[in-house]
mmCIF file of C-alpha atoms in Angstrom:
data_model
loop_
_atom_site.group_PDB
_atom_site.id
_atom_site.type_symbol
_atom_site.label_atom_id
_atom_site.label_comp_id
_atom_site.label_asym_id
_atom_site.label_seq_id
_atom_site.Cartn_x
_atom_site.Cartn_y
_atom_site.Cartn_z
ATOM 1 C CA MET N 1 -12.612 -5.774 -5.455
ATOM 2 C CA ALA N 2 -9.515 -4.526 -3.600
ATOM 3 C CA LEU N 3 -8.568 -0.865 -4.323
ATOM 4 C CA PRO N 4 -5.428 1.017 -4.439
ATOM 5 C CA SER N 5 -4.997 2.778 -0.712
ATOM 6 C CA ARG N 6 -2.879 5.534 -2.297
ATOM 7 C CA SER N 7 -1.665 7.489 -5.591
ATOM 8 C CA PHE N 8 0.671 5.336 -7.619
ATOM 9 C CA LEU N 9 2.734 5.377 -11.139
ATOM 10 C CA CYS N 10 1.939 3.341 -14.294
ATOM 11 C CA LEU N 11 4.221 3.149 -17.290
ATOM 12 C CA ARG N 12 3.239 1.389 -20.486
ATOM 13 C CA HIS N 13 5.852 -0.787 -22.070
ATOM 14 C CA GLY N 14 7.707 0.969 -25.114
ATOM 15 C CA THR N 15 6.573 0.011 -28.624
ATOM 16 C CA THR N 16 7.056 -3.786 -30.103
ATOM 17 C CA ASP N 17 6.632 -4.412 -33.747
ATOM 18 C CA TRP N 18 3.246 -6.043 -33.254
ATOM 19 C CA ASN N 19 2.457 -2.547 -31.805
ATOM 20 C CA ARG N 20 3.699 -0.842 -34.987
ATOM 21 C CA GLN N 21 1.579 -2.794 -36.911
ATOM 22 C CA GLY N 22 -1.726 -2.340 -35.010
ATOM 23 C CA ARG N 23 -2.044 -6.230 -33.418
ATOM 24 C CA PHE N 24 -3.942 -7.438 -30.699
ATOM 25 C CA GLN N 25 -0.460 -8.708 -28.754
ATOM 26 C CA GLY N 26 -1.823 -9.694 -25.399
ATOM 27 C CA ARG N 27 0.233 -12.408 -23.679
ATOM 28 C CA THR N 28 2.372 -12.910 -26.923
ATOM 29 C CA ASP N 29 6.029 -12.244 -25.601
ATOM 30 C CA ASN N 30 7.474 -9.980 -27.722
ATOM 31 C CA LEU N 31 10.251 -7.760 -27.415
ATOM 32 C CA LEU N 32 10.842 -4.068 -27.489
ATOM 33 C CA ASN N 33 11.984 -2.521 -30.796
ATOM 34 C CA THR N 34 14.568 0.163 -31.572
ATOM 35 C CA ASP N 35 11.657 3.046 -30.753
ATOM 36 C CA GLY N 36 10.588 0.891 -27.737
ATOM 37 C CA ILE N 37 13.676 0.832 -26.277
ATOM 38 C CA ALA N 38 14.374 4.779 -27.073
ATOM 39 C CA GLN N 39 10.875 5.490 -25.672
ATOM 40 C CA ALA N 40 12.114 3.323 -22.170
ATOM 41 C CA ARG N 41 14.906 5.715 -21.880
ATOM 42 C CA ALA N 42 12.837 8.582 -22.421
ATOM 43 C CA ALA N 43 10.823 7.661 -19.625
ATOM 44 C CA ALA N 44 13.479 7.192 -17.473
ATOM 45 C CA SER N 45 14.604 10.650 -17.995
ATOM 46 C CA ARG N 46 10.992 11.431 -16.955
ATOM 47 C CA LEU N 47 11.151 9.820 -14.021
ATOM 48 C CA ALA N 48 14.362 11.130 -12.768
ATOM 49 C CA GLY N 49 12.531 13.849 -10.586
ATOM 50 C CA VAL N 50 9.791 11.603 -9.101
ATOM 51 C CA PRO N 51 10.846 9.485 -5.633
ATOM 52 C CA VAL N 52 10.385 6.263 -7.020
ATOM 53 C CA GLY N 53 10.807 3.505 -4.385
ATOM 54 C CA VAL N 54 9.694 0.328 -6.113
ATOM 55 C CA ILE N 55 9.501 -0.887 -9.725
ATOM 56 C CA VAL N 56 7.206 -3.662 -10.375
ATOM 57 C CA ALA N 57 6.891 -4.944 -14.024
ATOM 58 C CA SER N 58 4.570 -7.658 -15.948
ATOM 59 C CA PRO N 59 6.647 -10.636 -16.340
ATOM 60 C CA LEU N 60 6.368 -10.254 -20.047
ATOM 61 C CA ARG N 61 9.556 -9.253 -22.219
ATOM 62 C CA ARG N 62 8.218 -5.867 -23.510
ATOM 63 C CA ALA N 63 7.113 -4.542 -20.035
ATOM 64 C CA VAL N 64 10.755 -6.274 -18.157
ATOM 65 C CA GLN N 65 12.960 -4.817 -20.557
ATOM 66 C CA THR N 66 11.443 -1.119 -20.293
ATOM 67 C CA ALA N 67 11.568 -1.496 -16.402
ATOM 68 C CA GLU N 68 15.213 -2.425 -16.552
ATOM 69 C CA ILE N 69 15.651 0.580 -18.650
ATOM 70 C CA VAL N 70 13.962 2.662 -15.964
ATOM 71 C CA GLY N 71 15.161 0.908 -13.128
ATOM 72 C CA ALA N 72 19.148 1.142 -14.321
ATOM 73 C CA ALA N 73 18.616 5.086 -14.752
ATOM 74 C CA LEU N 74 16.927 5.253 -11.329
ATOM 75 C CA SER N 75 19.516 2.609 -9.539
ATOM 76 C CA LEU N 76 16.373 0.399 -8.976
ATOM 77 C CA PRO N 77 15.999 -3.106 -8.948
ATOM 78 C CA VAL N 78 12.928 -4.830 -10.785
ATOM 79 C CA ALA N 79 10.389 -6.989 -9.273
ATOM 80 C CA ILE N 80 8.300 -9.018 -11.603
ATOM 81 C CA ASP N 81 4.445 -9.474 -10.751
ATOM 82 C CA ALA N 82 2.023 -11.747 -12.997
ATOM 83 C CA GLY N 83 -1.195 -9.666 -11.873
ATOM 84 C CA ILE N 84 -0.238 -6.654 -13.810
ATOM 85 C CA ILE N 85 0.570 -9.163 -17.140
ATOM 86 C CA GLU N 86 -1.628 -8.125 -20.379
ATOM 87 C CA CYS N 87 -5.379 -9.050 -20.478
ATOM 88 C CA ASP N 88 -5.281 -12.695 -22.694
ATOM 89 C CA PHE N 89 -6.632 -11.758 -25.935
ATOM 90 C CA GLY N 90 -7.516 -15.561 -27.246
ATOM 91 C CA SER N 91 -8.130 -16.192 -30.833
ATOM 92 C CA LEU N 92 -7.826 -12.185 -31.345
ATOM 93 C CA GLU N 93 -4.057 -12.387 -30.687
ATOM 94 C CA GLY N 94 -2.326 -11.156 -33.507
ATOM 95 C CA GLN N 95 -5.056 -10.104 -35.310
ATOM 96 C CA SER N 96 -5.211 -6.470 -36.680
ATOM 97 C CA ILE N 97 -6.846 -4.018 -34.348
ATOM 98 C CA ARG N 98 -8.438 -2.061 -37.236
ATOM 99 C CA ASP N 99 -9.659 -4.885 -39.421
ATOM 100 C CA THR N 100 -11.560 -6.186 -35.936
ATOM 101 C CA MET N 101 -12.947 -3.139 -35.490
ATOM 102 C CA ARG N 102 -14.221 -2.488 -39.037
ATOM 103 C CA LYS N 103 -15.745 -6.102 -39.103
ATOM 104 C CA HIS N 104 -18.029 -5.425 -35.684
ATOM 105 C CA ALA N 105 -18.749 -1.936 -36.543
ATOM 106 C CA LEU N 106 -16.764 -0.385 -33.766
ATOM 107 C CA THR N 107 -15.450 3.521 -33.605
ATOM 108 C CA ALA N 108 -13.683 3.668 -30.660
ATOM 109 C CA LEU N 109 -10.833 1.300 -28.869
ATOM 110 C CA GLU N 110 -12.895 1.158 -25.845
ATOM 111 C CA GLN N 111 -15.143 -0.708 -27.463
ATOM 112 C CA LEU N 112 -13.015 -3.702 -28.038
ATOM 113 C CA VAL N 113 -13.933 -4.755 -24.466
ATOM 114 C CA SER N 114 -17.227 -5.276 -26.008
ATOM 115 C CA ILE N 115 -16.420 -8.475 -28.601
ATOM 116 C CA LEU N 116 -13.829 -9.896 -26.237
ATOM 117 C CA PRO N 117 -13.564 -13.528 -27.085
ATOM 118 C CA ALA N 118 -14.878 -16.332 -24.809
ATOM 119 C CA ASP N 119 -11.775 -18.441 -25.046
ATOM 120 C CA GLY N 120 -9.785 -14.980 -23.668
ATOM 121 C CA GLU N 121 -9.577 -13.250 -20.426
ATOM 122 C CA PRO N 122 -12.903 -11.494 -19.693
ATOM 123 C CA TRP N 123 -12.580 -8.010 -18.848
ATOM 124 C CA ALA N 124 -13.710 -7.488 -15.352
ATOM 125 C CA ALA N 125 -11.040 -10.094 -14.537
ATOM 126 C CA VAL N 126 -8.144 -7.529 -15.926
ATOM 127 C CA SER N 127 -9.058 -4.526 -13.776
ATOM 128 C CA ALA N 128 -9.591 -7.160 -10.415
ATOM 129 C CA ARG N 129 -6.633 -9.061 -10.867
ATOM 130 C CA ALA N 130 -4.453 -5.752 -11.400
ATOM 131 C CA LEU N 131 -5.949 -3.344 -8.878
ATOM 132 C CA GLY N 132 -5.398 -6.264 -6.319
ATOM 133 C CA CYS N 133 -1.865 -6.328 -7.564
ATOM 134 C CA ILE N 134 -1.569 -2.894 -6.822
ATOM 135 C CA ALA N 135 -3.338 -2.847 -3.257
ATOM 136 C CA THR N 136 -1.122 -5.831 -2.304
ATOM 137 C CA LEU N 137 2.156 -4.486 -2.966
ATOM 138 C CA GLN N 138 1.191 -0.726 -1.650
ATOM 139 C CA ASN N 139 0.462 -2.508 1.561
ATOM 140 C CA ARG N 140 3.696 -4.390 1.565
ATOM 141 C CA HIS N 141 5.540 -1.336 1.018
ATOM 142 C CA GLN N 142 4.322 1.074 3.093
ATOM 143 C CA GLY N 143 4.788 4.758 1.932
ATOM 144 C CA ALA N 144 6.799 4.124 -1.015
ATOM 145 C CA GLU N 145 5.982 5.371 -4.642
ATOM 146 C CA ILE N 146 5.395 2.237 -6.736
ATOM 147 C CA LEU N 147 5.952 2.419 -10.471
ATOM 148 C CA PHE N 148 3.877 -0.572 -12.504
ATOM 149 C CA VAL N 149 5.303 -1.053 -15.760
ATOM 150 C CA CYS N 150 2.944 -3.028 -17.532
ATOM 151 C CA HIS N 151 0.443 -2.532 -20.763
ATOM 152 C CA ASP N 152 -2.341 -0.394 -22.279
ATOM 153 C CA ALA N 153 -5.408 -2.832 -21.512
ATOM 154 C CA VAL N 154 -4.293 -3.299 -17.747
ATOM 155 C CA MET N 155 -3.802 0.733 -17.354
ATOM 156 C CA GLN N 156 -7.107 1.231 -19.204
ATOM 157 C CA ALA N 157 -8.771 -1.412 -17.202
ATOM 158 C CA ILE N 158 -7.774 0.326 -14.038
ATOM 159 C CA ALA N 159 -8.598 3.987 -15.446
ATOM 160 C CA GLN N 160 -12.227 2.386 -16.188
ATOM 161 C CA VAL N 161 -12.449 1.450 -12.597
ATOM 162 C CA LEU N 162 -10.638 4.359 -10.808
ATOM 163 C CA CYS N 163 -11.549 7.037 -13.007
ATOM 164 C CA GLY N 164 -14.798 6.153 -14.675
ATOM 165 C CA SER N 165 -13.482 6.071 -18.611
ATOM 166 C CA PHE N 166 -10.884 5.252 -20.562
ATOM 167 C CA PHE N 167 -7.443 7.864 -20.973
ATOM 168 C CA GLU N 168 -5.091 8.539 -23.679
ATOM 169 C CA ASN N 169 -2.083 6.258 -23.229
ATOM 170 C CA ARG N 170 1.242 6.590 -25.194
ATOM 171 C CA TYR N 171 4.032 4.367 -25.196
ATOM 172 C CA GLY N 172 6.729 4.764 -22.639
ATOM 173 C CA THR N 173 4.918 7.702 -20.898
ATOM 174 C CA PRO N 174 4.588 7.472 -17.204
ATOM 175 C CA PHE N 175 1.291 8.419 -15.619
ATOM 176 C CA ARG N 176 -0.092 8.890 -11.874
ATOM 177 C CA PHE N 177 -3.238 7.858 -10.651
ATOM 178 C CA ALA N 178 -3.646 10.169 -8.017
ATOM 179 C CA ARG N 179 -6.256 9.510 -5.469
ATOM 180 C CA GLU N 180 -7.969 12.939 -4.733
ATOM 181 C CA GLY N 181 -10.427 12.667 -1.447
ATOM 182 C CA ASP N 182 -12.906 10.104 -2.601
ATOM 183 C CA GLY N 183 -12.344 9.930 -6.341
ATOM 184 C CA TRP N 184 -9.177 9.435 -8.725
ATOM 185 C CA THR N 185 -7.525 10.994 -11.653
ATOM 186 C CA VAL N 186 -4.955 10.280 -13.943
ATOM 187 C CA HIS N 187 -2.060 12.730 -15.061
ATOM 188 C CA GLU N 188 1.003 12.566 -17.389
ATOM 189 C CA ILE N 189 4.297 12.728 -15.858
ATOM 190 C CA GLY N 190 6.026 15.164 -17.648
ATOM 191 C CA GLN N 191 10.183 16.150 -18.031
ATOM 192 C CA PHE N 192 11.948 15.548 -14.768
ATOM 193 C CA GLY N 193 8.571 14.426 -12.949
ATOM 194 C CA GLN N 194 6.758 17.346 -13.608
ATOM 195 C CA MET N 195 3.090 16.814 -14.038
#
């Protein structure tokens, strides 16, 4: 598996109606709702003090919308890359996350990876393609601070491989995956680029 060579930024898209309803969204191509647009604008404010050089978004509209709002604020174009598209949840698409957890007696969101359906994307494939995408783009844009605008499952898969666990991710909140020696940490970026 290809791994990133240096630190990078990730931003989960703003909310959609399906997010608010607690449904598996995966590859279903929903738009941001009004809260999601406000979250994208807030993310742009948080990133104002960060020297972002490249913005890359998942091709799903909720990620593209979020990236375009941030890109407009930072005067940067948005590139699209399917390597960071959300996990395909197969037959779970559109289902209630809470009901699915109850049905399978799961107590933590990270346990969902153990019951992903065979007609969806394998969990290991999510991290492999996302990390490969990041590594490739870092090689292409040497020295540039890259912001990847993507999805929760993608960011959790990355965190699991690099940091060893899931983390508390929120809509429209930028994080830095920071390489520290041989290890990695993930930190929220606060107001005006502060960590």
